[in-house]
CSV table of C-alpha atoms and ligand atoms in Angstrom, one decimal:
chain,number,residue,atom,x,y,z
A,1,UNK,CA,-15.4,-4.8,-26.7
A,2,UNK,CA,-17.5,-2.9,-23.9
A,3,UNK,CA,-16.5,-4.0,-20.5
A,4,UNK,CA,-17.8,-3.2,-16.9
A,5,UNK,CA,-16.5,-3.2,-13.6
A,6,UNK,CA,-18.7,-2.9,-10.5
A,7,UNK,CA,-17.1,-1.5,-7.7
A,8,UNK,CA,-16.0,2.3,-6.9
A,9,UNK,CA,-13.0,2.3,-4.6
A,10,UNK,CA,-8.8,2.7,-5.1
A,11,UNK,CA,-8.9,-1.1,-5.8
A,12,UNK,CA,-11.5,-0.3,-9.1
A,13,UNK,CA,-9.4,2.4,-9.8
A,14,UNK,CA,-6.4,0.4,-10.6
A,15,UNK,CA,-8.4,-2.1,-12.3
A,16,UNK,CA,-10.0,0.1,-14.7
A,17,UNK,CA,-6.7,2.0,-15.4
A,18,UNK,CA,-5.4,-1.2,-16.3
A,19,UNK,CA,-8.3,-2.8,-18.4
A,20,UNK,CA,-8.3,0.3,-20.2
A,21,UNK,CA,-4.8,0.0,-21.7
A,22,UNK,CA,-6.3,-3.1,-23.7
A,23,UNK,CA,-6.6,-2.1,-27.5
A,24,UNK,CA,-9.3,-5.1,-27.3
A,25,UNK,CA,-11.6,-2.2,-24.7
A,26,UNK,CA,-13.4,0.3,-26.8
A,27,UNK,CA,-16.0,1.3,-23.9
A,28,UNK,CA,-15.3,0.9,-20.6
A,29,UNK,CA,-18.2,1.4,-17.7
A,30,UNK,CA,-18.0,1.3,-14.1
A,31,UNK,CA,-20.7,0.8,-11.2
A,32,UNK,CA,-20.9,2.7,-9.4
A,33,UNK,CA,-17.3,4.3,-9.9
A,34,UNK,CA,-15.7,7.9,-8.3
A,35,UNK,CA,-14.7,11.1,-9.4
A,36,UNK,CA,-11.0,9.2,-10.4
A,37,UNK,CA,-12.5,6.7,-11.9
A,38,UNK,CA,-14.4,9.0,-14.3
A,39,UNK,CA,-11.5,9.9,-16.1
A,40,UNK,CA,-11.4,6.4,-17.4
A,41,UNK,CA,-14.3,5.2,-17.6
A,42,UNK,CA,-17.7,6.1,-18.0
A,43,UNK,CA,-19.5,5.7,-14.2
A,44,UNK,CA,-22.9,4.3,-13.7
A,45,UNK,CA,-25.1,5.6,-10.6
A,46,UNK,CA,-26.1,1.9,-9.9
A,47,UNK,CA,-24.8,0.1,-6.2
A,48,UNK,CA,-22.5,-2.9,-6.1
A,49,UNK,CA,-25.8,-5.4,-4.5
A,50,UNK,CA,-28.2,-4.2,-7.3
A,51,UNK,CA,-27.9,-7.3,-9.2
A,52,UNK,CA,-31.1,-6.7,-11.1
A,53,UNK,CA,-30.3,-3.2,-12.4
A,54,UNK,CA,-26.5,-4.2,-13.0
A,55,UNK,CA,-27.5,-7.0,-15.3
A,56,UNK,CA,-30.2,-5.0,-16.7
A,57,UNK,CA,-27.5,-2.6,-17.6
A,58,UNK,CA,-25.5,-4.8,-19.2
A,59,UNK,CA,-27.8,-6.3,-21.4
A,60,UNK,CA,-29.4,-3.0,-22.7
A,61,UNK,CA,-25.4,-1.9,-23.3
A,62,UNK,CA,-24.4,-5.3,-24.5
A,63,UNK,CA,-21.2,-5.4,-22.3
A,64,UNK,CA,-19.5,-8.2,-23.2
A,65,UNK,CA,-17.5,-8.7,-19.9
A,66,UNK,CA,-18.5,-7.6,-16.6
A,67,UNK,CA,-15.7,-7.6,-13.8
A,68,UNK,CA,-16.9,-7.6,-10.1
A,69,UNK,CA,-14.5,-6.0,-7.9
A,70,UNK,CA,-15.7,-5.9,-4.1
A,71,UNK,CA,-16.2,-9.0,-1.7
A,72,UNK,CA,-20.1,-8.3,-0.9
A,73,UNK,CA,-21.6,-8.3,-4.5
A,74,UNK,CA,-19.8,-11.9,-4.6
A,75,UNK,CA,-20.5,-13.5,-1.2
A,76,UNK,CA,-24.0,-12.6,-2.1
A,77,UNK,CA,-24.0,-13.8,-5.9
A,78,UNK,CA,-23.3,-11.4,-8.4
A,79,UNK,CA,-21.8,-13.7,-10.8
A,80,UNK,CA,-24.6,-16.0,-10.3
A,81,UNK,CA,-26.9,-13.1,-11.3
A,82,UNK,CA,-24.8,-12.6,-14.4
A,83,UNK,CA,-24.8,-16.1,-15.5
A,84,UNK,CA,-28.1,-16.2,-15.4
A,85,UNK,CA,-28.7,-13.4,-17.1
A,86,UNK,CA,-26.3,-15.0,-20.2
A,87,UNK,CA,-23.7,-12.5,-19.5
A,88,UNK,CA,-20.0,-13.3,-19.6
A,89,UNK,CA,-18.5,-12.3,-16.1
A,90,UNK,CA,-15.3,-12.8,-14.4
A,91,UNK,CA,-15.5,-13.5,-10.4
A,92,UNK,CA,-15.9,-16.6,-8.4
A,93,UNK,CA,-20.1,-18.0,-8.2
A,94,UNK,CA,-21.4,-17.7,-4.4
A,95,UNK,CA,-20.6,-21.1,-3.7
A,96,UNK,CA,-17.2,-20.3,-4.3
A,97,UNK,CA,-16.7,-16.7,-3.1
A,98,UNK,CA,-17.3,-18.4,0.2
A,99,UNK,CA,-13.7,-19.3,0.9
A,100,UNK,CA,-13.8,-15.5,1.9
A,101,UNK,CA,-17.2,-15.2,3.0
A,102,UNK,CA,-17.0,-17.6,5.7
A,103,UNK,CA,-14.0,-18.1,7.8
A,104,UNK,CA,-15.2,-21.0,9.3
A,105,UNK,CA,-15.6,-22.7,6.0
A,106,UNK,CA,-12.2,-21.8,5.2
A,107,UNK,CA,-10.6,-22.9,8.2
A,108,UNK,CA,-12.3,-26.3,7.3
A,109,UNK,CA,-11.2,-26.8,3.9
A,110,UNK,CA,-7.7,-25.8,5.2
A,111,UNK,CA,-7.6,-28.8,7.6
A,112,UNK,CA,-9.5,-31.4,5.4
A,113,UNK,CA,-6.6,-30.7,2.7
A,114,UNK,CA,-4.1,-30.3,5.0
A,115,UNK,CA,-3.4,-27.0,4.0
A,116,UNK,CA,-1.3,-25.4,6.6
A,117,UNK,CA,-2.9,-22.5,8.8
A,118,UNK,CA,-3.4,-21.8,12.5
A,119,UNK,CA,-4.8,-24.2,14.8
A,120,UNK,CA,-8.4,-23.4,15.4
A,121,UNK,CA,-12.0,-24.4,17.1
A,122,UNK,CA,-15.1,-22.7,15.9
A,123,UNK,CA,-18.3,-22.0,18.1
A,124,UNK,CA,-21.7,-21.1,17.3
A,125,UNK,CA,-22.2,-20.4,21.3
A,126,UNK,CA,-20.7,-17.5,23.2
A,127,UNK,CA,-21.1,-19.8,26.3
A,128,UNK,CA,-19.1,-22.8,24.4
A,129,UNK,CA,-16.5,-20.2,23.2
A,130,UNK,CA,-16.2,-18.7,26.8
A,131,UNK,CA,-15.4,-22.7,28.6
A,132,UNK,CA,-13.0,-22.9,25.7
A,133,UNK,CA,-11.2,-19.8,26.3
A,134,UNK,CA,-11.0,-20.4,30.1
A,135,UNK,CA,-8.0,-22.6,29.5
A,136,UNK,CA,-6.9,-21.4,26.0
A,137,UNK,CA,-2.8,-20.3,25.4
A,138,UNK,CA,-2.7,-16.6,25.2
A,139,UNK,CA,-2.5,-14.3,23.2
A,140,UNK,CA,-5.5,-15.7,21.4
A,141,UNK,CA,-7.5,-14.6,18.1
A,142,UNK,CA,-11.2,-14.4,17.6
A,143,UNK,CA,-12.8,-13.9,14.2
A,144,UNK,CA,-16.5,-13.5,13.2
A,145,UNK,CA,-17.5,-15.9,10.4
A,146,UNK,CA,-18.8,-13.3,8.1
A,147,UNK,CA,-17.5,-10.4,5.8
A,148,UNK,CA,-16.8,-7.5,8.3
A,149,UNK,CA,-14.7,-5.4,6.6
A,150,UNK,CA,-11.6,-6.9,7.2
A,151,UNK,CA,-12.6,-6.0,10.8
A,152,UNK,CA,-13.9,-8.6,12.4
A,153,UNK,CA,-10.6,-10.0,14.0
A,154,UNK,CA,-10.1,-9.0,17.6
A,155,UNK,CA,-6.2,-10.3,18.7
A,156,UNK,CA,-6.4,-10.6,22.3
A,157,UNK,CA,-3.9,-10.7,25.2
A,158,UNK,CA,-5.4,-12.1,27.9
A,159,UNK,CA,-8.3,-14.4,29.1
A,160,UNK,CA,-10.4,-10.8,30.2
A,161,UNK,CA,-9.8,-9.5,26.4
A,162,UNK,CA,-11.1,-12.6,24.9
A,163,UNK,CA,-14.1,-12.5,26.9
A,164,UNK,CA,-14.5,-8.5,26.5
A,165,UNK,CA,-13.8,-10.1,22.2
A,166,UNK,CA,-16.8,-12.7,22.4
A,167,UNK,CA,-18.8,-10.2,24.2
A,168,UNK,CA,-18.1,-7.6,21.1
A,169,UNK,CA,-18.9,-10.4,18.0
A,170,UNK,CA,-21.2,-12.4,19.5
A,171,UNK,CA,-23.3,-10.8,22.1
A,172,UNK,CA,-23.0,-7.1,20.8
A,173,UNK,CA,-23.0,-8.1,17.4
A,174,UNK,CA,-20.8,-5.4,16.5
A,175,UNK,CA,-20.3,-6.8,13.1
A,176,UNK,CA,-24.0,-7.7,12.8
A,177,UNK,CA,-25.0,-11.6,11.7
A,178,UNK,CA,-21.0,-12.1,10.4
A,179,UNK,CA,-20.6,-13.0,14.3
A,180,UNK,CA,-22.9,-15.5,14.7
A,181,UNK,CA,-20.4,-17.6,14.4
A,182,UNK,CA,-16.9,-17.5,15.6
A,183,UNK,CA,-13.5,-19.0,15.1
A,184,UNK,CA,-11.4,-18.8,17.9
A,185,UNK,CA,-7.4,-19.4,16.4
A,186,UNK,CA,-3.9,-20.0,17.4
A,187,UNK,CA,-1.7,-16.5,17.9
A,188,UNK,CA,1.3,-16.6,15.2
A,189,UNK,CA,3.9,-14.4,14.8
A,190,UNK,CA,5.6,-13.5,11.7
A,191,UNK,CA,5.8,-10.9,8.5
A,192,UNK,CA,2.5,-10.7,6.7
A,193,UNK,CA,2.9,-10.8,2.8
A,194,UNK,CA,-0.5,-10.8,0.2
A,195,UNK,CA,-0.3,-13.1,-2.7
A,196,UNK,CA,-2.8,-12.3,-5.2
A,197,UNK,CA,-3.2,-15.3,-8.2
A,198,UNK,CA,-5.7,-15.8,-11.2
A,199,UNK,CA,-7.8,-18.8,-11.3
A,200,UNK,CA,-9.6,-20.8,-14.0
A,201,UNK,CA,-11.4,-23.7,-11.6
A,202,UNK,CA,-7.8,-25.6,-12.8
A,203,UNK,CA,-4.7,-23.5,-13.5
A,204,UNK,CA,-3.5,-21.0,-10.8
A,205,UNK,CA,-1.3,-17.9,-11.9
A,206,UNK,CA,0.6,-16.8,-9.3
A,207,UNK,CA,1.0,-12.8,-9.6
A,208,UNK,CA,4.1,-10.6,-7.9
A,209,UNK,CA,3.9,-10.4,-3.8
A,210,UNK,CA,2.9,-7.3,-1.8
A,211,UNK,CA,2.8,-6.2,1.5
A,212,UNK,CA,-0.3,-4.3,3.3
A,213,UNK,CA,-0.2,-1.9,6.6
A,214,UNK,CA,-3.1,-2.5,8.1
A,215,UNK,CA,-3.1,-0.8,11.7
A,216,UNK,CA,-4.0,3.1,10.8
A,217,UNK,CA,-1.4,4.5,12.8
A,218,UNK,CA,2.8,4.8,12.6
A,219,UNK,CA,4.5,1.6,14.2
A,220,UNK,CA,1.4,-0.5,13.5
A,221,UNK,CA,-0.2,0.7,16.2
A,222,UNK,CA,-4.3,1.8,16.4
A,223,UNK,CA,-7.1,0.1,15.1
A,224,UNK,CA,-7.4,-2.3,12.0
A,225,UNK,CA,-8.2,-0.2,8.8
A,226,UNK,CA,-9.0,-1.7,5.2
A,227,UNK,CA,-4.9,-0.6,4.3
A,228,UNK,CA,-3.2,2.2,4.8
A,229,UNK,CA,-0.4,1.2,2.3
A,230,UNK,CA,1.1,-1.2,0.2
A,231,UNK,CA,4.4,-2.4,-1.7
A,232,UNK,CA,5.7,-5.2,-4.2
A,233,UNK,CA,7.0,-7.1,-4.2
A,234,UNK,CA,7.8,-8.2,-0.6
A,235,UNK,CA,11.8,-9.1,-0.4
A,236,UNK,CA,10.6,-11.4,2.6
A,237,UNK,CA,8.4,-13.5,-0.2
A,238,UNK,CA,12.2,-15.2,-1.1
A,239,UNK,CA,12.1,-18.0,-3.7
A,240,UNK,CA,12.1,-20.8,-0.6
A,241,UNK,CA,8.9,-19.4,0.3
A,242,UNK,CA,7.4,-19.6,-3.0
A,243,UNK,CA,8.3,-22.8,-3.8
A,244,UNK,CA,6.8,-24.4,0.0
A,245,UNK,CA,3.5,-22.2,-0.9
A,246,UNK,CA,3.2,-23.8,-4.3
A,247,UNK,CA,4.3,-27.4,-3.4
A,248,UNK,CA,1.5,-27.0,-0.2
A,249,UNK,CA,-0.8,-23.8,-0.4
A,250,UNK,CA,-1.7,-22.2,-3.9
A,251,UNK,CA,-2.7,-25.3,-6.0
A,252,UNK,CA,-4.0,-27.9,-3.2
A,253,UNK,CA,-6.4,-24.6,-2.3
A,254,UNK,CA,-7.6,-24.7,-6.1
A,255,UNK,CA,-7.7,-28.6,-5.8
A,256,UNK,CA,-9.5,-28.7,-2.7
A,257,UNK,CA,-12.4,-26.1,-4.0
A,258,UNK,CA,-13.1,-28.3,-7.6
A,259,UNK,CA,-13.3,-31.1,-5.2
A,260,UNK,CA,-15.5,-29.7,-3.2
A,261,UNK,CA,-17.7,-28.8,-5.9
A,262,UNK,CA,-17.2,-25.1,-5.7
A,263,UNK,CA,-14.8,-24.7,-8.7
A,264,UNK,CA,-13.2,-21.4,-8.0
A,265,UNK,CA,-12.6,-19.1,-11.3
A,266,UNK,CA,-11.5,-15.7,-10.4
A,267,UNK,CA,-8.9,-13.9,-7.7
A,268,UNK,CA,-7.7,-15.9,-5.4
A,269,UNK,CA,-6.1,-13.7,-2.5
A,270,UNK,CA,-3.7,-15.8,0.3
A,271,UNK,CA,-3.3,-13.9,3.2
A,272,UNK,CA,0.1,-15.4,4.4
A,273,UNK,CA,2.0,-15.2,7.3
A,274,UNK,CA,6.1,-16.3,7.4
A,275,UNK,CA,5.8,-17.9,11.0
A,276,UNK,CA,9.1,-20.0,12.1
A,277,UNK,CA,7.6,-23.0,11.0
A,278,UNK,CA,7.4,-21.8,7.7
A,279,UNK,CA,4.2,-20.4,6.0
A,280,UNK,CA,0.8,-20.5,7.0
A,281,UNK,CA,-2.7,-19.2,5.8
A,282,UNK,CA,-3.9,-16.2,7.7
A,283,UNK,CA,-7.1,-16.1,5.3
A,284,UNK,CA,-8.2,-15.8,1.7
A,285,UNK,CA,-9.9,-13.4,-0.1
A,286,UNK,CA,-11.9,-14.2,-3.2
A,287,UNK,CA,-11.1,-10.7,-5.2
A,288,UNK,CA,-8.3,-8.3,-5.6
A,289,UNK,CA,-6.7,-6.7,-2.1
A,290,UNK,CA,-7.2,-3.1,-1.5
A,291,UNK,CA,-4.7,-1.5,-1.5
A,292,UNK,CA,-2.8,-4.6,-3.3
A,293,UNK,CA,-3.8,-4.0,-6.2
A,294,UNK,CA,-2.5,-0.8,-6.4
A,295,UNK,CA,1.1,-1.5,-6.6
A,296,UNK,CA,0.3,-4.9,-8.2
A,297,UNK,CA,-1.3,-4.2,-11.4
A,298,UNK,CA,1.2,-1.1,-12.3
A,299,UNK,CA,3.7,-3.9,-12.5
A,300,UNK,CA,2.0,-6.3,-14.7
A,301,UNK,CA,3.0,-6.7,-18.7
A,302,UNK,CA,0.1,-8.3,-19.4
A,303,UNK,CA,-3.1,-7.2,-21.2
A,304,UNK,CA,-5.5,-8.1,-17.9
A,305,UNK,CA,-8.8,-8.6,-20.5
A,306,UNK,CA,-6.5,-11.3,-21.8
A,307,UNK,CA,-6.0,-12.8,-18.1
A,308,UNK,CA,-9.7,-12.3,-17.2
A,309,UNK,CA,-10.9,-14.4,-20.4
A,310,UNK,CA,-9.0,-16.9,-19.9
A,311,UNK,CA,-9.8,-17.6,-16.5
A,312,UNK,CA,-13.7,-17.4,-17.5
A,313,UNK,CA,-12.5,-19.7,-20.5
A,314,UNK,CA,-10.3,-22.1,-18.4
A,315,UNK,CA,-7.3,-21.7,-20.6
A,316,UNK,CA,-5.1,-19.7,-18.0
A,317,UNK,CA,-2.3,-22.5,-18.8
A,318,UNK,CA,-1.8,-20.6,-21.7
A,319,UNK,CA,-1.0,-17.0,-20.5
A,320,UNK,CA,2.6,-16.3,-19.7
A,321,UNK,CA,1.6,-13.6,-16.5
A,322,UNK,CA,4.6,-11.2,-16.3
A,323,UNK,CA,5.4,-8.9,-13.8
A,324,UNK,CA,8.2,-5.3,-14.4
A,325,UNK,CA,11.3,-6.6,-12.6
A,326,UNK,CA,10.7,-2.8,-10.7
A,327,UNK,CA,9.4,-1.9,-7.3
A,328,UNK,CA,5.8,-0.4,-6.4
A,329,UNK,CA,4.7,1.4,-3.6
A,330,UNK,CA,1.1,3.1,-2.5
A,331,UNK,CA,0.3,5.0,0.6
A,332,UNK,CA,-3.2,6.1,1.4
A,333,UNK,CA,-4.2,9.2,2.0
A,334,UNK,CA,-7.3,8.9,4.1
A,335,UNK,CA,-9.4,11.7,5.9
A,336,UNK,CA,-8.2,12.4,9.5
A,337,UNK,CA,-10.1,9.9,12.5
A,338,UNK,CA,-10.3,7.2,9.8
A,339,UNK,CA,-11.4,3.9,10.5
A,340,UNK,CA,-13.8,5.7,13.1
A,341,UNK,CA,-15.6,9.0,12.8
A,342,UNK,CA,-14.2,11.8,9.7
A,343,UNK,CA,-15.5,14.2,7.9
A,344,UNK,CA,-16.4,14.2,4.0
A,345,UNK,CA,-16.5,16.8,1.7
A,346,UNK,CA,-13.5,18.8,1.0
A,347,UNK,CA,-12.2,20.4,-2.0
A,348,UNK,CA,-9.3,17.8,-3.5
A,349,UNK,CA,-6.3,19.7,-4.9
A,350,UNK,CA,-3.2,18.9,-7.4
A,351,UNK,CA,-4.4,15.9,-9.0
A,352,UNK,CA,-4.0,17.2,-12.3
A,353,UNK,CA,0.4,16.9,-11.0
A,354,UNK,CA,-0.4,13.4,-11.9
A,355,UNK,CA,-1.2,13.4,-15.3
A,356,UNK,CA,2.0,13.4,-17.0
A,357,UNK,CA,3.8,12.1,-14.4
A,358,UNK,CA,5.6,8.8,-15.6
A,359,UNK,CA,5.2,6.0,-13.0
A,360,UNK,CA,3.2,8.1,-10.6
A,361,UNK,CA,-0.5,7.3,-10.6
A,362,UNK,CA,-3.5,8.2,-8.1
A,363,UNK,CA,-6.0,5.8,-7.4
A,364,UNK,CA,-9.6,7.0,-6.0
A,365,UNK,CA,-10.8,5.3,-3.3
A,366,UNK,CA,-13.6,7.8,-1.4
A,367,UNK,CA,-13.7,10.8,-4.0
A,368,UNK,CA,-17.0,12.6,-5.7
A,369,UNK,CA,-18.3,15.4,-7.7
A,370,UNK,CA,-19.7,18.1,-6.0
A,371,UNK,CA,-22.4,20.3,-7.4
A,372,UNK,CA,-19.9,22.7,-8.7
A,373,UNK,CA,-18.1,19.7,-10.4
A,374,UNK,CA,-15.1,20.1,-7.8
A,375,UNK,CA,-13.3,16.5,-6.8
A,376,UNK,CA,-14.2,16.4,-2.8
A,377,UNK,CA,-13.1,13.8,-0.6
A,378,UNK,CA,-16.1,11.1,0.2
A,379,UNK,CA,-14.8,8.3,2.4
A,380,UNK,CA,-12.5,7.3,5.1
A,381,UNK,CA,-9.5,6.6,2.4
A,382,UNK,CA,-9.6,8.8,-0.1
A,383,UNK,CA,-7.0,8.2,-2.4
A,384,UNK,CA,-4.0,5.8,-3.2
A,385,UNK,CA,-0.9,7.7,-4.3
A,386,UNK,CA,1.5,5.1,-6.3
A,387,UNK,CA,4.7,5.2,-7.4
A,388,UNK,CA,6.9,2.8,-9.2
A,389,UNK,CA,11.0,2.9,-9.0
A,390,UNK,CA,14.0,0.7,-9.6
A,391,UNK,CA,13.9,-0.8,-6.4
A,392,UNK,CA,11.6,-0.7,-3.7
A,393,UNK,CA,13.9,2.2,-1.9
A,394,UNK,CA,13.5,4.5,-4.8
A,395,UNK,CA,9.6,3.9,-5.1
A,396,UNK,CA,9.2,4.3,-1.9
A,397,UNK,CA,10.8,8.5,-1.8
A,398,UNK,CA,8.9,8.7,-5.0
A,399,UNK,CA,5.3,7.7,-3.7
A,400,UNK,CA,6.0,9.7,-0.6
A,401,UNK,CA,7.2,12.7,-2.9
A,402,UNK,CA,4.1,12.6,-5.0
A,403,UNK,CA,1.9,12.7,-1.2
A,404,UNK,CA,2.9,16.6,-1.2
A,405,UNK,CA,1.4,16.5,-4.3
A,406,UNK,CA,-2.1,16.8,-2.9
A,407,UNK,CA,-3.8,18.1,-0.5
A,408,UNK,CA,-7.2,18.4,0.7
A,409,UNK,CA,-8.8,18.8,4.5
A,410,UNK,CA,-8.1,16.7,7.4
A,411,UNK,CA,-5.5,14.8,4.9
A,412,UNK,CA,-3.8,11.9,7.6
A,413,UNK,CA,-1.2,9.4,6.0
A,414,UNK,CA,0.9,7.0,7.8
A,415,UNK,CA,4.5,8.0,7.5
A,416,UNK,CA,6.0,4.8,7.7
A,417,UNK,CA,4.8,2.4,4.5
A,418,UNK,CA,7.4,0.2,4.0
A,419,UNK,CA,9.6,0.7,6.7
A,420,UNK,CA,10.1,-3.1,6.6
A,421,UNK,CA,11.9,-2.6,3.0
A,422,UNK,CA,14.8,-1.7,5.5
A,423,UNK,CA,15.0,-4.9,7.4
A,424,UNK,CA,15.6,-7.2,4.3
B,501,AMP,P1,-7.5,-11.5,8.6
B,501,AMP,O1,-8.7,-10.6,8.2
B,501,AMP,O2,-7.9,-12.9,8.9
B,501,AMP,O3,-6.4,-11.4,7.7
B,501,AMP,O4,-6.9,-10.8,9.9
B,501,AMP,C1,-6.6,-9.5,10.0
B,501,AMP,C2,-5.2,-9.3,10.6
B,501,AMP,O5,-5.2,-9.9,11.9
B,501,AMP,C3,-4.1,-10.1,9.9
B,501,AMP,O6,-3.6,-9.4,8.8
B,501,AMP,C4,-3.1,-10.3,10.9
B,501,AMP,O7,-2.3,-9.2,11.2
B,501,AMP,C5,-4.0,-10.6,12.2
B,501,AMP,N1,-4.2,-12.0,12.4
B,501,AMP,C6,-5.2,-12.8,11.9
B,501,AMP,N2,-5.1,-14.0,12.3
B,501,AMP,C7,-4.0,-14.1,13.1
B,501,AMP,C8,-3.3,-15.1,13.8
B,501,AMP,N3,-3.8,-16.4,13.8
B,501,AMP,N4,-2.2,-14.8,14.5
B,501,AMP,C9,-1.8,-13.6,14.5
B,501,AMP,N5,-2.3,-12.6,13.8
B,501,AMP,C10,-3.4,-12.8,13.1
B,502,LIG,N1,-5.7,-5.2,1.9
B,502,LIG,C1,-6.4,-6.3,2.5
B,502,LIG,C2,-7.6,-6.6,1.8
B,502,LIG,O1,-7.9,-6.2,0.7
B,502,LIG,O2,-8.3,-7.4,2.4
């Protein structure tokens, strides 16, 4: 079968290396792709939110699956467009992939069900938000509504922080329209662990945990990135918690969305955080994690085109999803100044280490050809170096290892990814 993925960062990476180990996959494209991507697949110079040339090109190649990997294309439709088009797409519909797309919708459908989160108010009015913050517990944390990158949470300290916050979403609109609206929430404290599932509008598939670093610098401190580095699974994810977020989060979320008349089919993403009173719902995604997916896919036994039809097909109570009983962990190499200003453009170096390197992998997040055909680095993470081990210990010395592998300028890496593997 021919299958495309549109997306063309580390996250696309990982899922192309993966749906190209199906024997079913005799032509895989991507949209708009990378350099790393290349070697897999064949990339397509068309953008994520060109839904009419997309489907165009899947009709003229007669791709029989499409996979849409970014949150954008699907708060804004894509698998809508597809549908209509008669093409067969995995992803949830617009109506759906708002349970990320709007925070305050989420938060909603969290409280209707009685699906447990932080306590929250939502405001529409800077001046509403400001009276409500006047006598508000501190620390306190304010979200824009809309997609922002994963950076439109401001945690703030004190009463003149949460003013300086509502100043910066709403009145600055540093984030654009996504702060509009805000949602002003409860503070919690806990570990943070990302649950990624498959869902068929029905049947949820949990798959193994992970845990992200998002702050860009050592001891989680400096700004929010997309993810500096992952693991899986998370040894803090013990079976008590799994079986609390399964009698009370995973399927009452899928419940709550058919009921709502927004059947979810796709990747559902819990953010989750292990407060003292157990867990709690820090957000969902509607699509893989970046860079979750990177240490979560290399684990999986199954054949993902398998997973991804059956979720379109709502039969996933049929798959068996099985995850290596090993360890996986990715740091990101990203270009130095990263999430603010960096420099694109250099020469990329030792990748070819990689290729026969058993259980090592490097996923492309911001890579390109130049015009001499060099690999040069072309975003604020660049790549995604993986490596599997026994335990999480051992993949952790390996992924680091395989980080000398590479090199290319203004190369900056947190140096502490998974230093929480030595707390369990
Ligand atoms: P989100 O995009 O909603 O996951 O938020 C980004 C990050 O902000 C999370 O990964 C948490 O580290 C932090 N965060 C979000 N909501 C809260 C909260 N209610 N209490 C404490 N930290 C939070
Ligand atoms: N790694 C967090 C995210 O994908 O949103």
């Amino acid at each position: 079968m021919k299958v495309l993925i549109v997306g063309g960062g580390g996250r696309e990476h990982a899922i192309a290396w993966k749906v190209a180990q199906s024997p079913k996959v005799d032509k895989l494209y991507c949209a708009p792709g990378n350099a790393g991507i290349a070697e897999v697949a064949e990339c397509v110079n068309i953008g994520v939110m060109e839904f009419d040339k997309l489907t165009a090109f899947a009709k003229e190649q007669a791709i029989d699956l499409t996979i849409v990997g970014p949150d954008d294309p699907l708060a804004a439709g894509a698998v809508d467009a597809f549908e209509a088009a008669g093409l067969r797409v995995f992803g949830p519909r617009k109506n759906a992939a708002i349970l990320e797309g709007s925070k305050a919708f989420s938060k909603d459908l969290m409280k209707k069900y009685g699906i447990p989160t932080a306590a929250y108010e939502t405001f529409d009015s800077p001046e509403a938000a400001l009276s409500y913050l006047e006598t508000a517990d501190m620390p306190i944390v304010l979200k824009a509504d809309g997609l922002a990158l994963g950076k439109g949470v401001l945690i703030c300290n004190n009463l003149e922080e949460a003013k300086e916050g509502v100043k910066t979403l709403m009145l600055d609109k540093q984030f654009g329209s996504a702060g509009n609206r805000i949602v002003v929430e409860e503070f919690m404290t806990g570990r943070e662990v990302s649950v990624l599932s498959f869902v068929d509008g029905r049947t949820i598939k949990i798959m193994t945990s992970a845990q992200d670093h998002k702050r860009a610098k050592d001891g989680d401190q400096g700004l929010n990135t997309g993810g500096m580095g992952t693991f899986s699974p998370s040894p803090f994810y013990t079976e008590e918690v799994d079986a609390f977020c399964k009698e009370y989060i995973y399927q009452k979320t899928v419940d709550a969305m058919a009921a709502e008349g927004r059947e979810f089919k796709g990747i559902i993403f819990f953010g989750l955080m292990l407060t003292a009173k157990g867990p709690r719902v820090l957000e969902y995604n509607a699509r893989f994690g970046d860079p979750e997916t990177q240490v979560v896919l290399p684990r999986m036994k199954n054949d993902i085109v398998d997973v991804f039809e059956a979720c379109i097909d709502g039969t996933l109570d049929q798959i068996d999803l099985q995850f290596e009983d090993n360890a996986a962990v990715c740091v990101v190499l990203a270009s130095d100044g990263y999430p603010e200003h960096y420099e694109k453009g250099f020469k990329i170096s030792g990748l070819e280490k990689f290729q026969d390197a058993d259980g090592y992998y490097v996923f492309h997040a911001g890579s390109k050809f130049d015009a001499d055909g060099d690999i040069v680095t072309n975003g604020g993470r660049v790549l995604g170096v993986t490596a599997t081990g026994s335990d999480l210990k051992e993949a952790r010395a390996n992924a680091y290892k395989a980080t000398g592998w590479v090199e290319f300028g203004n190369k900056y890496m947190r140096h502490d990814i998974g230093k929480a593997i030595d707390e369990a």
